[in-house]
Amino acid sequence: MNILHISTSPRGLESDSYRLSQSIIACLQTQQKYAGAEVRERALWKDALPHVDSEYAVSLGSPEASEESEESEAGGNAACENAMQQLNALQRSELLIRELEAADCVVIATPMHNYTVPSSLKAWIDHVVRVRRSFAITPDGKLGLLRDRPVFVAIASGGRFSGETSRQPDFLRPYLKLALATIGLQDIRFFSMEGLAGGVGVAEMEGARAGQELQAYFRERRL
Ligand SMILES: Cc1cc2nc3c(=O)[nH]c(=O)nc-3n(C[C@H](O)[C@H](O)[C@H](O)COP(=O)(O)O)c2cc1C
């Protein structure tokens, strides 16, 4: 079994979303199916992805250009992993999609930035949601081409975005849900720690509450 762990907060290992995602992974590993699962790290805060470029945009916009780029895509194999910055955008896209395809389960750690995902995660989405590769356009709309698998998302936010006391919109969960569903990942579950800017003790309280929610969820859901 293979868990892909994508972490995105600029605060890295110290971030609350990262800590919450570690708890999710620990819970997963108590499940028979994921006992001893290998965790593959994709730390976008450490190895930031460049924005997609003009060649990538042109290629996605025209099937012919996409075919021409097949050769350069083939060069983007896992051996190039250490030189992510040296790959062109299509090669990076191919590497990241293959990494996703190889995962049995995905855990994403993300803070809320300006009501939605941080730009590091948006850059990853722009690389993996790729027409004619991870989704197709059909007369009925977009069709995801990747096998569905469980996706767990750990969110940390300064304010609250759910419940009666929330005072801000939430474009993070609906957006991420739609972006992942576009490529075929429908089985998505969110856990959050909210209101962390609320002062002393809030992070501990939210951590404890989220921990209980996680325990309850994994007691009921046998993966
Ligand atoms: C650029 C930026 C934008 C932010 N935007 C929001 C926001 O829209 N809503 C919110 O509740 N918190 C916002 N925050 C606060 C973070 O979500 C909060 O500090 C969170 O706990 C960080 O989680 P982390 O430790 O995983 O990075 C923002 C923080 C930054 C740096």
mmCIF file of C-alpha atoms and ligand atoms in Angstrom:
data_model
loop_
_atom_site.group_PDB
_atom_site.id
_atom_site.type_symbol
_atom_site.label_atom_id
_atom_site.label_comp_id
_atom_site.label_asym_id
_atom_site.label_seq_id
_atom_site.Cartn_x
_atom_site.Cartn_y
_atom_site.Cartn_z
ATOM 1 C CA MET A 1 0.000 0.000 0.000
ATOM 2 C CA ASN A 2 1.139 3.485 -0.833
ATOM 3 C CA ILE A 3 -0.039 6.745 0.769
ATOM 4 C CA LEU A 4 0.754 9.984 -1.070
ATOM 5 C CA HIS A 5 1.185 12.802 1.475
ATOM 6 C CA ILE A 6 0.958 16.267 -0.073
ATOM 7 C CA SER A 7 1.837 19.134 2.285
ATOM 8 C CA THR A 8 1.463 22.752 1.294
ATOM 9 C CA SER A 9 1.783 25.163 4.208
ATOM 10 C CA PRO A 10 4.696 27.645 4.093
ATOM 11 C CA ARG A 11 5.120 26.772 7.786
ATOM 12 C CA GLY A 12 6.180 23.273 6.756
ATOM 13 C CA LEU A 13 6.595 20.699 9.498
ATOM 14 C CA GLU A 14 5.521 23.270 12.145
ATOM 15 C CA SER A 15 2.189 23.907 10.496
ATOM 16 C CA ASP A 16 -1.126 22.889 12.009
ATOM 17 C CA SER A 17 -2.390 21.405 8.752
ATOM 18 C CA TYR A 18 0.738 19.249 8.589
ATOM 19 C CA ARG A 19 0.231 18.045 12.174
ATOM 20 C CA LEU A 20 -3.408 17.213 11.487
ATOM 21 C CA SER A 21 -2.435 15.324 8.346
ATOM 22 C CA GLN A 22 0.101 13.326 10.379
ATOM 23 C CA SER A 23 -2.738 12.287 12.700
ATOM 24 C CA ILE A 24 -4.760 11.177 9.673
ATOM 25 C CA ILE A 25 -1.833 9.063 8.450
ATOM 26 C CA ALA A 26 -1.417 7.554 11.937
ATOM 27 C CA CYS A 27 -5.134 6.645 11.952
ATOM 28 C CA LEU A 28 -4.873 5.164 8.464
ATOM 29 C CA GLN A 29 -1.986 3.005 9.586
ATOM 30 C CA THR A 30 -4.142 1.521 12.351
ATOM 31 C CA GLN A 31 -6.361 0.152 9.584
ATOM 32 C CA GLN A 32 -5.505 -3.369 8.498
ATOM 33 C CA LYS A 33 -5.348 -2.330 4.857
ATOM 34 C CA TYR A 34 -2.767 0.408 5.474
ATOM 35 C CA ALA A 35 -0.706 -1.205 8.228
ATOM 36 C CA GLY A 36 2.910 -0.757 7.125
ATOM 37 C CA ALA A 37 1.887 1.391 4.158
ATOM 38 C CA GLU A 38 4.691 3.323 2.528
ATOM 39 C CA VAL A 39 4.271 7.118 2.757
ATOM 40 C CA ARG A 40 5.459 9.077 -0.263
ATOM 41 C CA GLU A 41 6.102 12.747 0.595
ATOM 42 C CA ARG A 42 5.316 15.568 -1.819
ATOM 43 C CA ALA A 43 6.309 18.647 0.207
ATOM 44 C CA LEU A 44 5.219 21.591 -1.907
ATOM 45 C CA TRP A 45 6.398 24.078 0.745
ATOM 46 C CA LYS A 46 9.942 22.750 0.387
ATOM 47 C CA ASP A 47 10.078 21.951 -3.328
ATOM 48 C CA ALA A 48 7.665 24.507 -4.757
ATOM 49 C CA LEU A 49 6.327 23.796 -8.219
ATOM 50 C CA PRO A 50 6.836 26.548 -10.780
ATOM 51 C CA HIS A 51 3.702 27.962 -12.368
ATOM 52 C CA VAL A 52 2.734 26.236 -15.590
ATOM 53 C CA ASP A 53 4.195 28.041 -18.586
ATOM 54 C CA SER A 54 3.305 29.115 -22.095
ATOM 55 C CA GLU A 55 4.326 25.804 -23.742
ATOM 56 C CA TYR A 56 2.060 23.923 -21.325
ATOM 57 C CA ALA A 57 -0.867 26.278 -21.922
ATOM 58 C CA VAL A 58 -0.498 25.995 -25.709
ATOM 59 C CA SER A 59 -0.199 22.228 -25.496
ATOM 60 C CA LEU A 60 -3.362 21.860 -23.434
ATOM 61 C CA GLY A 61 -5.198 24.179 -25.787
ATOM 62 C CA SER A 62 -4.516 22.115 -28.909
ATOM 63 C CA PRO A 63 -4.489 18.315 -29.376
ATOM 64 C CA GLU A 64 -1.871 18.602 -32.162
ATOM 65 C CA ALA A 65 0.575 20.476 -29.941
ATOM 66 C CA SER A 66 -0.073 17.918 -27.240
ATOM 67 C CA GLU A 67 0.924 15.070 -29.568
ATOM 68 C CA GLU A 68 4.106 16.902 -30.547
ATOM 69 C CA SER A 69 5.022 17.157 -26.902
ATOM 70 C CA GLU A 70 4.718 13.404 -26.273
ATOM 71 C CA GLU A 71 8.437 12.937 -26.784
ATOM 72 C CA SER A 72 9.361 15.518 -24.198
ATOM 73 C CA GLU A 73 6.798 14.001 -21.811
ATOM 74 C CA ALA A 74 8.459 10.637 -22.119
ATOM 75 C CA GLY A 75 11.627 12.212 -20.762
ATOM 76 C CA GLY A 76 9.837 13.101 -17.558
ATOM 77 C CA ASN A 77 10.248 9.807 -15.786
ATOM 78 C CA ALA A 78 10.849 9.187 -12.122
ATOM 79 C CA ALA A 79 14.623 9.294 -12.645
ATOM 80 C CA CYS A 80 14.244 13.052 -13.097
ATOM 81 C CA GLU A 81 12.629 13.365 -9.675
ATOM 82 C CA ASN A 82 15.575 15.177 -8.139
ATOM 83 C CA ALA A 83 15.626 17.744 -10.871
ATOM 84 C CA MET A 84 11.967 18.777 -10.743
ATOM 85 C CA GLN A 85 12.891 22.381 -11.517
ATOM 86 C CA GLN A 86 14.751 21.307 -14.646
ATOM 87 C CA LEU A 87 11.798 19.461 -16.152
ATOM 88 C CA ASN A 88 9.463 21.285 -18.466
ATOM 89 C CA ALA A 89 5.879 21.727 -17.282
ATOM 90 C CA LEU A 90 4.552 18.738 -19.252
ATOM 91 C CA GLN A 91 7.241 16.482 -17.825
ATOM 92 C CA ARG A 92 6.492 17.729 -14.316
ATOM 93 C CA SER A 93 2.802 17.185 -14.947
ATOM 94 C CA GLU A 94 3.457 13.626 -16.112
ATOM 95 C CA LEU A 95 5.628 12.845 -13.094
ATOM 96 C CA LEU A 96 3.029 14.219 -10.662
ATOM 97 C CA ILE A 97 0.136 12.403 -12.345
ATOM 98 C CA ARG A 98 2.069 9.118 -12.244
ATOM 99 C CA GLU A 99 2.808 9.716 -8.573
ATOM 100 C CA LEU A 100 -0.921 10.184 -7.986
ATOM 101 C CA GLU A 101 -1.782 7.085 -10.030
ATOM 102 C CA ALA A 102 0.634 5.018 -7.942
ATOM 103 C CA ALA A 103 -1.065 6.045 -4.680
ATOM 104 C CA ASP A 104 -3.709 3.872 -3.025
ATOM 105 C CA CYS A 105 -4.736 6.767 -0.841
ATOM 106 C CA VAL A 106 -3.956 10.499 -0.750
ATOM 107 C CA VAL A 107 -3.588 12.774 2.299
ATOM 108 C CA ILE A 108 -3.454 16.527 1.645
ATOM 109 C CA ALA A 109 -2.413 19.049 4.301
ATOM 110 C CA THR A 110 -3.504 22.597 3.509
ATOM 111 C CA PRO A 111 -4.069 25.907 5.264
ATOM 112 C CA MET A 112 -6.868 28.200 4.070
ATOM 113 C CA HIS A 113 -5.346 31.159 2.226
ATOM 114 C CA ASN A 114 -7.704 33.917 1.178
ATOM 115 C CA TYR A 115 -10.743 31.645 1.434
ATOM 116 C CA THR A 116 -9.286 28.887 -0.705
ATOM 117 C CA VAL A 117 -6.224 26.671 -1.267
ATOM 118 C CA PRO A 118 -2.713 28.206 -1.061
ATOM 119 C CA SER A 119 -0.976 28.920 -4.355
ATOM 120 C CA SER A 120 1.412 25.980 -3.818
ATOM 121 C CA LEU A 121 -1.541 23.579 -3.967
ATOM 122 C CA LYS A 122 -3.116 25.444 -6.883
ATOM 123 C CA ALA A 123 0.138 24.969 -8.846
ATOM 124 C CA TRP A 124 -0.049 21.202 -8.138
ATOM 125 C CA ILE A 125 -3.687 21.142 -9.301
ATOM 126 C CA ASP A 126 -2.721 22.951 -12.521
ATOM 127 C CA HIS A 127 -0.164 20.195 -13.175
ATOM 128 C CA VAL A 128 -2.361 17.162 -12.431
ATOM 129 C CA VAL A 129 -5.739 18.259 -13.820
ATOM 130 C CA ARG A 130 -4.688 17.917 -17.456
ATOM 131 C CA VAL A 131 -7.040 17.507 -20.401
ATOM 132 C CA ARG A 132 -6.583 14.288 -22.460
ATOM 133 C CA ARG A 133 -4.429 12.834 -19.692
ATOM 134 C CA SER A 134 -6.233 12.927 -16.339
ATOM 135 C CA PHE A 135 -9.635 13.956 -17.713
ATOM 136 C CA ALA A 136 -11.422 13.854 -21.056
ATOM 137 C CA ILE A 137 -13.967 16.201 -22.545
ATOM 138 C CA THR A 138 -17.114 14.360 -23.649
ATOM 139 C CA PRO A 139 -20.481 15.558 -24.979
ATOM 140 C CA ASP A 140 -21.758 15.158 -21.421
ATOM 141 C CA GLY A 141 -18.971 17.213 -19.867
ATOM 142 C CA LYS A 142 -15.622 16.382 -18.285
ATOM 143 C CA LEU A 143 -14.843 12.773 -17.478
ATOM 144 C CA GLY A 144 -12.203 11.825 -14.904
ATOM 145 C CA LEU A 145 -9.646 9.285 -16.179
ATOM 146 C CA LEU A 146 -7.951 8.321 -12.902
ATOM 147 C CA ARG A 147 -9.093 5.445 -10.704
ATOM 148 C CA ASP A 148 -10.989 6.681 -7.669
ATOM 149 C CA ARG A 149 -9.248 6.273 -4.292
ATOM 150 C CA PRO A 150 -9.746 7.781 -0.829
ATOM 151 C CA VAL A 151 -8.519 11.340 -0.375
ATOM 152 C CA PHE A 152 -8.263 12.863 3.111
ATOM 153 C CA VAL A 153 -7.774 16.611 3.490
ATOM 154 C CA ALA A 154 -6.454 18.267 6.673
ATOM 155 C CA ILE A 155 -7.312 21.988 6.760
ATOM 156 C CA ALA A 156 -6.099 24.665 9.194
ATOM 157 C CA SER A 157 -7.556 28.170 9.218
ATOM 158 C CA GLY A 158 -7.196 31.359 11.229
ATOM 159 C CA GLY A 159 -10.943 32.000 11.288
ATOM 160 C CA ARG A 160 -13.895 29.651 11.135
ATOM 161 C CA PHE A 161 -15.364 28.682 7.752
ATOM 162 C CA SER A 162 -17.985 26.165 8.859
ATOM 163 C CA GLY A 163 -20.768 26.182 11.395
ATOM 164 C CA GLU A 164 -22.962 28.948 12.753
ATOM 165 C CA THR A 165 -20.091 31.131 13.965
ATOM 166 C CA SER A 166 -18.308 31.277 10.609
ATOM 167 C CA ARG A 167 -17.934 34.795 9.219
ATOM 168 C CA GLN A 168 -16.231 34.054 5.923
ATOM 169 C CA PRO A 169 -16.948 32.092 2.745
ATOM 170 C CA ASP A 170 -15.394 28.696 2.101
ATOM 171 C CA PHE A 171 -14.101 28.341 -1.434
ATOM 172 C CA LEU A 172 -11.525 25.780 -0.322
ATOM 173 C CA ARG A 173 -13.622 22.644 0.159
ATOM 174 C CA PRO A 174 -16.024 23.089 -2.806
ATOM 175 C CA TYR A 175 -13.138 24.017 -5.112
ATOM 176 C CA LEU A 176 -10.836 21.178 -4.099
ATOM 177 C CA LYS A 177 -13.718 18.704 -4.264
ATOM 178 C CA LEU A 178 -14.576 19.770 -7.801
ATOM 179 C CA ALA A 179 -10.954 19.890 -9.012
ATOM 180 C CA LEU A 180 -10.293 16.344 -7.754
ATOM 181 C CA ALA A 181 -13.642 15.023 -9.008
ATOM 182 C CA THR A 182 -12.717 16.343 -12.464
ATOM 183 C CA ILE A 183 -9.919 13.763 -12.665
ATOM 184 C CA GLY A 184 -11.955 10.947 -11.074
ATOM 185 C CA LEU A 185 -11.205 11.320 -7.356
ATOM 186 C CA GLN A 186 -14.670 11.427 -5.778
ATOM 187 C CA ASP A 187 -14.045 9.809 -2.413
ATOM 188 C CA ILE A 188 -12.905 12.859 -0.450
ATOM 189 C CA ARG A 189 -13.168 13.535 3.299
ATOM 190 C CA PHE A 190 -12.274 16.808 5.009
ATOM 191 C CA PHE A 191 -11.042 17.321 8.578
ATOM 192 C CA SER A 192 -10.326 20.791 9.899
ATOM 193 C CA MET A 193 -8.866 22.849 12.710
ATOM 194 C CA GLU A 194 -10.550 26.260 12.548
ATOM 195 C CA GLY A 195 -10.339 29.595 14.332
ATOM 196 C CA LEU A 196 -6.669 29.145 15.167
ATOM 197 C CA ALA A 197 -6.090 32.909 15.266
ATOM 198 C CA GLY A 198 -8.481 33.015 18.220
ATOM 199 C CA GLY A 199 -5.801 33.213 20.894
ATOM 200 C CA VAL A 200 -4.055 31.121 23.511
ATOM 201 C CA GLY A 201 -5.253 27.542 23.846
ATOM 202 C CA VAL A 202 -7.405 27.458 20.695
ATOM 203 C CA ALA A 203 -4.947 25.323 18.733
ATOM 204 C CA GLU A 204 -4.789 22.749 21.562
ATOM 205 C CA MET A 205 -8.579 22.654 21.859
ATOM 206 C CA GLU A 206 -9.088 22.346 18.116
ATOM 207 C CA GLY A 207 -6.362 19.701 17.919
ATOM 208 C CA ALA A 208 -8.086 17.648 20.607
ATOM 209 C CA ARG A 209 -11.512 18.043 18.978
ATOM 210 C CA ALA A 210 -10.198 17.120 15.523
ATOM 211 C CA GLY A 211 -8.344 14.150 17.044
ATOM 212 C CA GLN A 212 -11.587 12.825 18.539
ATOM 213 C CA GLU A 213 -13.400 13.331 15.244
ATOM 214 C CA LEU A 214 -10.670 11.371 13.475
ATOM 215 C CA GLN A 215 -10.795 8.508 15.973
ATOM 216 C CA ALA A 216 -14.584 8.284 15.631
ATOM 217 C CA TYR A 217 -14.409 8.351 11.851
ATOM 218 C CA PHE A 218 -11.798 5.617 11.584
ATOM 219 C CA ARG A 219 -13.595 3.461 14.171
ATOM 220 C CA GLU A 220 -16.679 3.493 11.978
ATOM 221 C CA ARG A 221 -15.121 3.395 8.550
ATOM 222 C CA ARG A 222 -13.137 0.268 7.886
ATOM 223 C CA LEU A 223 -10.958 0.866 4.832
HETATM 224 C C1 LIG B 1 -1.609 34.486 2.870
HETATM 225 C C2 LIG B 1 -2.537 34.023 3.961
HETATM 226 C C3 LIG B 1 -3.893 34.085 3.762
HETATM 227 C C4 LIG B 1 -4.770 33.649 4.749
HETATM 228 N N1 LIG B 1 -6.108 33.663 4.501
HETATM 229 C C5 LIG B 1 -6.961 33.168 5.424
HETATM 230 C C6 LIG B 1 -8.355 33.114 5.167
HETATM 231 O O1 LIG B 1 -8.843 33.485 4.113
HETATM 232 N N2 LIG B 1 -9.154 32.606 6.129
HETATM 233 C C7 LIG B 1 -8.681 32.165 7.335
HETATM 234 O O2 LIG B 1 -9.465 31.696 8.158
HETATM 235 N N3 LIG B 1 -7.350 32.188 7.602
HETATM 236 C C8 LIG B 1 -6.490 32.682 6.680
HETATM 237 N N4 LIG B 1 -5.137 32.686 6.935
HETATM 238 C C9 LIG B 1 -4.655 32.167 8.225
HETATM 239 C C10 LIG B 1 -4.241 30.691 8.131
HETATM 240 O O3 LIG B 1 -5.239 29.906 7.519
HETATM 241 C C11 LIG B 1 -3.989 30.169 9.540
HETATM 242 O O4 LIG B 1 -2.891 30.854 10.100
HETATM 243 C C12 LIG B 1 -3.751 28.679 9.586
HETATM 244 O O5 LIG B 1 -3.811 28.251 10.909
HETATM 245 C C13 LIG B 1 -2.396 28.303 8.988
HETATM 246 O O6 LIG B 1 -2.289 26.909 8.960
HETATM 247 P P1 LIG B 1 -0.857 26.197 8.822
HETATM 248 O O7 LIG B 1 -0.244 26.214 10.191
HETATM 249 O O8 LIG B 1 -1.214 24.827 8.368
HETATM 250 O O9 LIG B 1 -0.094 26.989 7.810
HETATM 251 C C14 LIG B 1 -4.256 33.140 5.978
HETATM 252 C C15 LIG B 1 -2.872 33.085 6.171
HETATM 253 C C16 LIG B 1 -2.015 33.514 5.183
HETATM 254 C C17 LIG B 1 -0.526 33.427 5.407
#
